[in-house]
Each structure stands twice: as structure tokens, then as C-alpha cells.
Tab-separated table of C-alpha atoms in Angstrom:
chain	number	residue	atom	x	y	z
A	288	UNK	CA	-3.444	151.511	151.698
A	289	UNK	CA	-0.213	154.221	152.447
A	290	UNK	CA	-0.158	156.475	150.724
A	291	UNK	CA	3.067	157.244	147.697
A	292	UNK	CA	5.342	159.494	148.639
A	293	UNK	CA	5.683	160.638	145.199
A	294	UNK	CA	2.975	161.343	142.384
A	295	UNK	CA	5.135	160.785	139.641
A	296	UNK	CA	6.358	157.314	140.964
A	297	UNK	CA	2.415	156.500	141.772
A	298	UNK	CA	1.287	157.112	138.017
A	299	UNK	CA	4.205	155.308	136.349
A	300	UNK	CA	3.075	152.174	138.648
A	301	UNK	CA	0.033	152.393	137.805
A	302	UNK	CA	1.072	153.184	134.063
A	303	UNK	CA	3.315	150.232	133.972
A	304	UNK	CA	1.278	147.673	135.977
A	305	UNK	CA	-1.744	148.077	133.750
A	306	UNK	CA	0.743	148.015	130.603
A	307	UNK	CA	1.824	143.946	132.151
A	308	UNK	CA	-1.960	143.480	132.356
A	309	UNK	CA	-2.271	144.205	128.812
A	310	UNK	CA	0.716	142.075	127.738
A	311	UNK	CA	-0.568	139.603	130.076
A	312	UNK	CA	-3.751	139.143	128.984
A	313	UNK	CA	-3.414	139.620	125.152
A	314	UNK	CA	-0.328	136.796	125.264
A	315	UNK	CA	-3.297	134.333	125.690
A	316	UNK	CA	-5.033	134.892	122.671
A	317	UNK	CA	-2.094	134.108	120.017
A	318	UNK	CA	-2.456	130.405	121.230
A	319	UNK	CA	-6.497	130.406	121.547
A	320	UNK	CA	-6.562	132.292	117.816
A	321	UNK	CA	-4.341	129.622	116.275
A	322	UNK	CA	-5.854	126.652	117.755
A	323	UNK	CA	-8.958	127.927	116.286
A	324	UNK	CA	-7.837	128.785	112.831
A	325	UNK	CA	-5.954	125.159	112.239
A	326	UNK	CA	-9.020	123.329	114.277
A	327	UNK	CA	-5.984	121.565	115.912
A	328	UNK	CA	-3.974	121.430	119.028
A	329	UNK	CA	-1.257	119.871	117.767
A	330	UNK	CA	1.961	121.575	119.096
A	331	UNK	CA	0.388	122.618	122.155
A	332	UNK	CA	1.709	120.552	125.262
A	333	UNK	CA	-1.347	119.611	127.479
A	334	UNK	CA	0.097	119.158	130.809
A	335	UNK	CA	1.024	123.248	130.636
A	336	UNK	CA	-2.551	123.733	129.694
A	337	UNK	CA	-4.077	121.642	132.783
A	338	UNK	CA	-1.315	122.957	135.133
A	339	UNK	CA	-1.389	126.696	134.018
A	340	UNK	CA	-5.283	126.650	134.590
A	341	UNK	CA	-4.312	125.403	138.214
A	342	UNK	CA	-1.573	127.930	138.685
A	343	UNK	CA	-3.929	130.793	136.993
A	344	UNK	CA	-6.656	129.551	139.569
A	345	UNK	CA	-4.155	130.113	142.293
A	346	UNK	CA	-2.811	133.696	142.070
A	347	UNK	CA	-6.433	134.322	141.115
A	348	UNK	CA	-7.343	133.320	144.572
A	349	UNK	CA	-4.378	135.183	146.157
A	350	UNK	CA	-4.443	138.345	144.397
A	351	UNK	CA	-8.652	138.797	145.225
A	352	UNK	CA	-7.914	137.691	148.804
A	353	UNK	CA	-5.102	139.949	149.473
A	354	UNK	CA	-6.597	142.643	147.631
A	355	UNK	CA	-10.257	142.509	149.044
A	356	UNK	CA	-9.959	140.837	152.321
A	357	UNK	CA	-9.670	143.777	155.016
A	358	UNK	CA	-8.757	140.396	157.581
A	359	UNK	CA	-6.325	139.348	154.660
A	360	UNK	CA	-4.614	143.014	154.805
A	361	UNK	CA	-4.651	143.468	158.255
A	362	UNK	CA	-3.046	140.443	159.216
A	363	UNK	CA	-0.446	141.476	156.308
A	364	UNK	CA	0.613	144.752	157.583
A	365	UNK	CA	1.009	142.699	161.145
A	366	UNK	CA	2.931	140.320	159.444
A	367	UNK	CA	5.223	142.951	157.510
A	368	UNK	CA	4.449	146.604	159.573
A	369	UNK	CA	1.337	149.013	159.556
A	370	UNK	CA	3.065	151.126	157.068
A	371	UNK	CA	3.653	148.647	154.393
A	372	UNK	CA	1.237	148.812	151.119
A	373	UNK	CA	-0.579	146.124	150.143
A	374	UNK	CA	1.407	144.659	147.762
A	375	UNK	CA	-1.240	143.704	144.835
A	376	UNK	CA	-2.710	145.846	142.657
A	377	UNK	CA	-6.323	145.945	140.641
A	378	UNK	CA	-4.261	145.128	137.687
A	379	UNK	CA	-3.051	142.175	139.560
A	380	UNK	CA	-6.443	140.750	140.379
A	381	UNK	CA	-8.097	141.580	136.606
A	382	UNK	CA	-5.341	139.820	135.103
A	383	UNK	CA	-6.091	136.583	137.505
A	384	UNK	CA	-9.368	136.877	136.721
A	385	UNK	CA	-8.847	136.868	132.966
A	386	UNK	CA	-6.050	134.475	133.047
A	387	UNK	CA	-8.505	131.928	134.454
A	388	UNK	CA	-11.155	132.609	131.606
A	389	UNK	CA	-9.022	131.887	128.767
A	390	UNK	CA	-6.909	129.315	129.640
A	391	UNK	CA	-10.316	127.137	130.740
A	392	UNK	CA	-11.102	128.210	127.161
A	393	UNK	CA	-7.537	126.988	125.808
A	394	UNK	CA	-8.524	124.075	127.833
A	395	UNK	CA	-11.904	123.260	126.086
A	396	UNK	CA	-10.241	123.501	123.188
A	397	UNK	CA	-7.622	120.671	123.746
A	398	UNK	CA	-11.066	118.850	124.406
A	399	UNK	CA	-13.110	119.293	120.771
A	400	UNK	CA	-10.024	120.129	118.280
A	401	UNK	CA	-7.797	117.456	116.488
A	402	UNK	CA	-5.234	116.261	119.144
A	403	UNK	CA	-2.887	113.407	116.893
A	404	UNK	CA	-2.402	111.330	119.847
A	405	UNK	CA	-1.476	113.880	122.245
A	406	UNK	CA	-2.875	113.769	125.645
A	407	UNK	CA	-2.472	115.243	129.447
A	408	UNK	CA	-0.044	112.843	131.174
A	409	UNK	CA	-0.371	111.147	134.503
A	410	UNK	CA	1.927	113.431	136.284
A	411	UNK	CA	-0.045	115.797	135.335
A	412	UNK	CA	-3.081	114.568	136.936
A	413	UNK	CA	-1.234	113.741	139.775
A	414	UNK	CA	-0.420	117.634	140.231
A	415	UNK	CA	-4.023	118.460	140.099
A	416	UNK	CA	-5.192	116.067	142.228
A	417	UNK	CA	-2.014	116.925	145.318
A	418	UNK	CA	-2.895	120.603	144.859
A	419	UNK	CA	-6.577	120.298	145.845
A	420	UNK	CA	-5.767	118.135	147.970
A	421	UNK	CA	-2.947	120.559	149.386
A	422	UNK	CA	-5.473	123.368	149.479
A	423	UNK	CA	-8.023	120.872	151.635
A	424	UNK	CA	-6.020	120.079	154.091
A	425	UNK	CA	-4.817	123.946	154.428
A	426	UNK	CA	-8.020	125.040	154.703
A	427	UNK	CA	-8.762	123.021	157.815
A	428	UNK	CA	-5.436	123.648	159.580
A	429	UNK	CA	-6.200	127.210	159.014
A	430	UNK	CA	-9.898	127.542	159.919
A	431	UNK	CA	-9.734	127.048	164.059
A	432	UNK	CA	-7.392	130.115	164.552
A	433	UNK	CA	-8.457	131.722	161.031
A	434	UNK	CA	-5.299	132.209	159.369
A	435	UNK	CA	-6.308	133.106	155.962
A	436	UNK	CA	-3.121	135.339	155.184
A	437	UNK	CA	-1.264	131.700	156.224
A	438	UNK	CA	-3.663	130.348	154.094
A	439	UNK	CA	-3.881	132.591	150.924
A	440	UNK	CA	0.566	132.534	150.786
A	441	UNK	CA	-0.335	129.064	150.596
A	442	UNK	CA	-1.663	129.648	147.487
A	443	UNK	CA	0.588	131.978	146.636
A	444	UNK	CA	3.217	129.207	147.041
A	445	UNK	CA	1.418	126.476	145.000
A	446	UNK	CA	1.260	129.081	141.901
A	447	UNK	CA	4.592	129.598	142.715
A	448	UNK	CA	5.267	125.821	142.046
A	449	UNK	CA	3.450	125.766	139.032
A	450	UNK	CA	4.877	128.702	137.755
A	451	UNK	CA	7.627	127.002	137.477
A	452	UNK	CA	6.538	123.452	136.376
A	453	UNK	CA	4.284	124.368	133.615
A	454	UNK	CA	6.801	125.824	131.322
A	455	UNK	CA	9.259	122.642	131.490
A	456	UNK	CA	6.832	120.177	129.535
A	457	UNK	CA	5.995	122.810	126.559
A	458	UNK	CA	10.030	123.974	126.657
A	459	UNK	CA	10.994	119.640	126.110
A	460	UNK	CA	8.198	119.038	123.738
A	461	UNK	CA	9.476	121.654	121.286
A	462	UNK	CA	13.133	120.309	121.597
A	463	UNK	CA	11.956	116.549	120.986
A	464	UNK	CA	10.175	117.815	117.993
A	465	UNK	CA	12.563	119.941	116.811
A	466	UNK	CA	9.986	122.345	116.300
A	467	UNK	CA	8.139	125.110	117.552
A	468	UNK	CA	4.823	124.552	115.361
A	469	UNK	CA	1.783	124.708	116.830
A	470	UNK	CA	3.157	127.041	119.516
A	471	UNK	CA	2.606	130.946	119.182
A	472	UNK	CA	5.462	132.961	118.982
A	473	UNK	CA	2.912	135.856	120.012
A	474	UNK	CA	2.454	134.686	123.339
A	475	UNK	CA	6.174	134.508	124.038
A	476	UNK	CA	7.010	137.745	122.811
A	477	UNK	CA	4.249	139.212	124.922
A	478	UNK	CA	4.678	137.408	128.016
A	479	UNK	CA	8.052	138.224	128.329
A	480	UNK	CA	6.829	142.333	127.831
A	481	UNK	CA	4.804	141.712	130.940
A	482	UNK	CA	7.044	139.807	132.592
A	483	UNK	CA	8.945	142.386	132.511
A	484	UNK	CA	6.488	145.194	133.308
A	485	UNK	CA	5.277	143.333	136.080
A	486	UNK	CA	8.737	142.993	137.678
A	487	UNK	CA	9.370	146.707	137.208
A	488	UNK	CA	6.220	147.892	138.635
A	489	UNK	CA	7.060	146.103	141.662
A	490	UNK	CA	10.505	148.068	141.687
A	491	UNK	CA	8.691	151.308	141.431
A	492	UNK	CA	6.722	150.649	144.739
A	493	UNK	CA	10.042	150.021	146.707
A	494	UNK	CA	11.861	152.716	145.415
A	495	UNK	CA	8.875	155.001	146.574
A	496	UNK	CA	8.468	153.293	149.642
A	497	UNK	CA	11.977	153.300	150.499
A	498	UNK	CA	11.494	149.276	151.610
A	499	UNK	CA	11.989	145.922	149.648
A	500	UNK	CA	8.962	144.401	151.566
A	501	UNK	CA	6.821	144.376	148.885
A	502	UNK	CA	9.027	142.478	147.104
A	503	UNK	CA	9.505	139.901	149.570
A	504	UNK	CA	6.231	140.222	150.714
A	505	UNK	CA	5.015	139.216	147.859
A	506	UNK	CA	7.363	136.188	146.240
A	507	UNK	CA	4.734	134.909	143.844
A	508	UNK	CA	4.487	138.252	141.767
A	509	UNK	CA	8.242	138.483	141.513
A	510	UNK	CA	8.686	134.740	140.982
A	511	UNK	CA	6.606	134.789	138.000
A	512	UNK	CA	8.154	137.802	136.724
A	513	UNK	CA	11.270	136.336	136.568
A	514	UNK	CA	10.492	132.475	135.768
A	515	UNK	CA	8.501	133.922	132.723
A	516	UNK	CA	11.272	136.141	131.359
A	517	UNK	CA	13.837	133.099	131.799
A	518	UNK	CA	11.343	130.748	129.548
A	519	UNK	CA	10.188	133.131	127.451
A	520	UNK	CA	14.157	133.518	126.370
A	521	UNK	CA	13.923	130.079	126.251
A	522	UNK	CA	10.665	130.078	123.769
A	523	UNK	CA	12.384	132.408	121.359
A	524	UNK	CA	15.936	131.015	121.317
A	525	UNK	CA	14.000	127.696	120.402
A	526	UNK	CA	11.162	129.755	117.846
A	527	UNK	CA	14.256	132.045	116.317
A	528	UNK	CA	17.697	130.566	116.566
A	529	UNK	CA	17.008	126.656	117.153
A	530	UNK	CA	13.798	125.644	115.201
A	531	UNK	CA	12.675	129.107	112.590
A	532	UNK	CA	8.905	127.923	111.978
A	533	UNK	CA	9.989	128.770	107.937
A	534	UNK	CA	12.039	126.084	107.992
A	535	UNK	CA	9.721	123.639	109.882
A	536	UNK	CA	6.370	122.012	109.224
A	537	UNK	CA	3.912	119.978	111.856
A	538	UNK	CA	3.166	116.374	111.340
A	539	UNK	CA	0.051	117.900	110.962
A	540	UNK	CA	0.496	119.709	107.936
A	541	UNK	CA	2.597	117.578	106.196
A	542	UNK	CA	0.174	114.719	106.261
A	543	UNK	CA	-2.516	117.257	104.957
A	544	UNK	CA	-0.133	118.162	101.668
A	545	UNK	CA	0.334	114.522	101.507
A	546	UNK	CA	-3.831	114.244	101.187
A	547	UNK	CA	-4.099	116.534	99.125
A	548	UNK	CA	-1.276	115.592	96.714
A	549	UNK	CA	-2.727	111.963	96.793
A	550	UNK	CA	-6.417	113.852	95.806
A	551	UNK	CA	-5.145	116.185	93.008
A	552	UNK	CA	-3.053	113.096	91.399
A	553	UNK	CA	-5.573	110.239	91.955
A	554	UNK	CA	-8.320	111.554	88.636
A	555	UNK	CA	-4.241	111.061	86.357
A	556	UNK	CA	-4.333	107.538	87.337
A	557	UNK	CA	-7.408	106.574	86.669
């Protein structure tokens, strides 16, 4: 890679880009942490689960190809000019790693908790199927003149796509419910801090650089920067203003009071 121009701009990138892997990576575990304490999934939409584990799966492949490949990067910098950096970071590619981990745990849980009914839709399916099959067919048109930075924005653009789909089902579930139970406010208020982070490290780079490129360069990052932010609003509009969890209770819960009022009043009776 260049190198910065300025020291103190270098360290606050790197300050502020492992700050959105932090966010990042700890917005998982609200969800994961309360699926395991109510043994339920209840709440949780399962076509975001399914398609954020193929979107996480996606920038995962980017980010490591971009940032590891020396063909990757030098076709780049051909692409965009010799002195352009690369634009992902290590905090880039340990978040994709760890973003894959957990949600394919968030995943297996959807598979052995309590699901009332719930299940991934056929739409859903039908995204995971077209993106492998998407990423087939890519790989082959690629391979004779080995285009792999082609290849990798391909990637780049399907987790672009799914950035943006996986939000919608989660965002309409709570507004049919009229509830945000069995959602985690954690992982809102956290994604949005990274989303945010994430955005601004990118900022950092061009100001030092004295070029946009990165940005452009590199859609995906700055797409998912911003689509986050715009749900997370969303998220806690619906979790603060529209539906306050104090004033709401799951299906889930209320038919467990309902037991356990039938249990406590059934010895009375008899």
C-alpha cells in the first residue's frame, strides 16, 4: 500500500476503523444472547437470518480477496491508478470473518429453539439459490482471462444487494406485529455506531489522500454504511417511538403467563 500523508490522519483510521469492528461485531451478540436466554426465536425474522449469512459470506469473500490477493490489488490500482490505497482494511476482513461465524450460529439457532410457526420463506430460498448460482456462472466467465478483481466486485455487488434486502423483512415483521419483541434493541444501537464509524473511516482515507477513489472504489463498504444507519433509524423509531417493548409483550410470553395462571389456579378448583 501508499503510504498516508499524514500520521495523525493514519492513527485516527486505524483508531476509528477498529472502533466499527468492535461495534460491528459485538451488535451480533444482543440477538444470539437473547435467543439463548428465552430458548426462542420468536421475533426474529428468518429470511434476514438466511440472507445476512449470504451477504456476510460475500463481503467476507471480497474484503480477504482484495486485501490478500497481490493479483486482486494489482489489477485494482490498474483499474483506479498506481497511487491509490487499497481500499480495505484488516479491520474490514476480521469483521467478515466474524460476521460469518455468528450469524451461522444465529442461524443454528433458528434451527433447535422454539420457532411458533415462523419459518424462512420461499423468496428467500430463491435468493440463496440465484446468488450461488450468480457466483457460478461468474466464476467461469471470469476464469479464461482471470479477472478476479471483475470477479470479487461481483461479490461486492451481491452483498451490496443483500445489504439492502435483508433489513426490509425484519423492518415489516415488526410493523405487522406491532412490536419489536424478540428483536434486540442492542444490535440496533450498535450497528448504527459502526455504521457510522465505518463510513467515517472511509472519509479519513480521502481526506488524506486528497482523492474520493476509495470511496467509489469501494461501493460495498460505503453502501453498507449508509443502508445500516438508514434501518437502524428505522429499528429504533419502531423499538422507541412506535412499539416501547414496556408496553408490548410476544405471543410468546403471553401464552406462557396464560400457562402458568391456568397451573397456579387449577389445585383452587379442584
Amino acid at each position: 500500500m501508499d503510504s498516508w500523508h499524514s500520521e495523525p490522519l493514519h492513527v485516527s483510521y486505524e483508531v476509528v476503523g477498529w472502533f466499527a469492528f468492535v461495534c460491528w461485531s459485538l451488535s451480533f451478540y444482543p440477538q444470539v444472547i437473547l435467543n439463548f436466554h428465552r430458548k426462542s426465536v420468536v421475533g426474529l425474522n428468518f429470511d434476514y437470518a438466511v440472507v445476512n449469512l449470504m451477504k456476510q459470506t460475500s463481503y467476507l469473500i471480497y474484503n480477504a480477496s482484495l486485501y490478500l490477493s497481490s493479483t486482486v490489488q494489482k489489477q485494482y490500482k490498474e483499474k483506479y491508478g498506481q497511487k491509490e490505497m487499497i481500499p480495505v482494511a484488516a479491520n474490514d476482513v476480521a469483521f467478515s470473518a466474524h460476521a460469518v461465524l455468528i450469524t451461522a450460529i444465529t442461524v443454528f439457532q433458528i434451527a433447535i429453539y422454539e420457532r411458533g410457526g415462523q419459518k424462512v420463506s420461499k423468496i428467500a430460498f430463491g435468493i440463496v439459490l440465484l446468488v450461488w448460482l450468480t457466483a457460478f456462472i461468474c466464476f467461469f466467465i471470469a476464469l479464461p482471462k482471470h479477472r478476479w478483481l471483475w470477479l470479487v466486485s461481483i461479490f461486492n455487488f451481491i452483498q451490496i444487494c443483500l445489504t439492502i434486502v435483508k433489513y426490509i423483512p425484519q423492518a415489516v415483521m415488526n410493523f405487522m406485529r406491532k412490536s419489536t419483541d424478540g428483536w434486540s434493541v442492542g444490535f440496533t444501537l450498535l450497528d448504527f455506531s459502526g455504521g457510522l464509524a465505518n463510513y467515517a473511516q472511509m472519509v479519513l482515507q480521502s481526506i488524506d489522500q486528497g482523492s474520493w477513489k476509495n470511496i467509489y472504489g469501494n461501493v460495498g463498504k460505503l453502501t453498507i454504511s449508509l443502508v445500516s444507519v438508514f434501518f437502524d433509524i428505522i429499528f429504533m423509531c419502531q423499538h422507541f417511538l412506535l412499539y416501547p417493548s414496556t408496553n408490548n409483550r410476544s405471543e410468546t410470553s403471553i401464552e406462557l403467563e396464560d400457562a402458568k395462571s391456568s397451573d397456579q389456579t387449577l389445585p383452587e378448583n379442584v
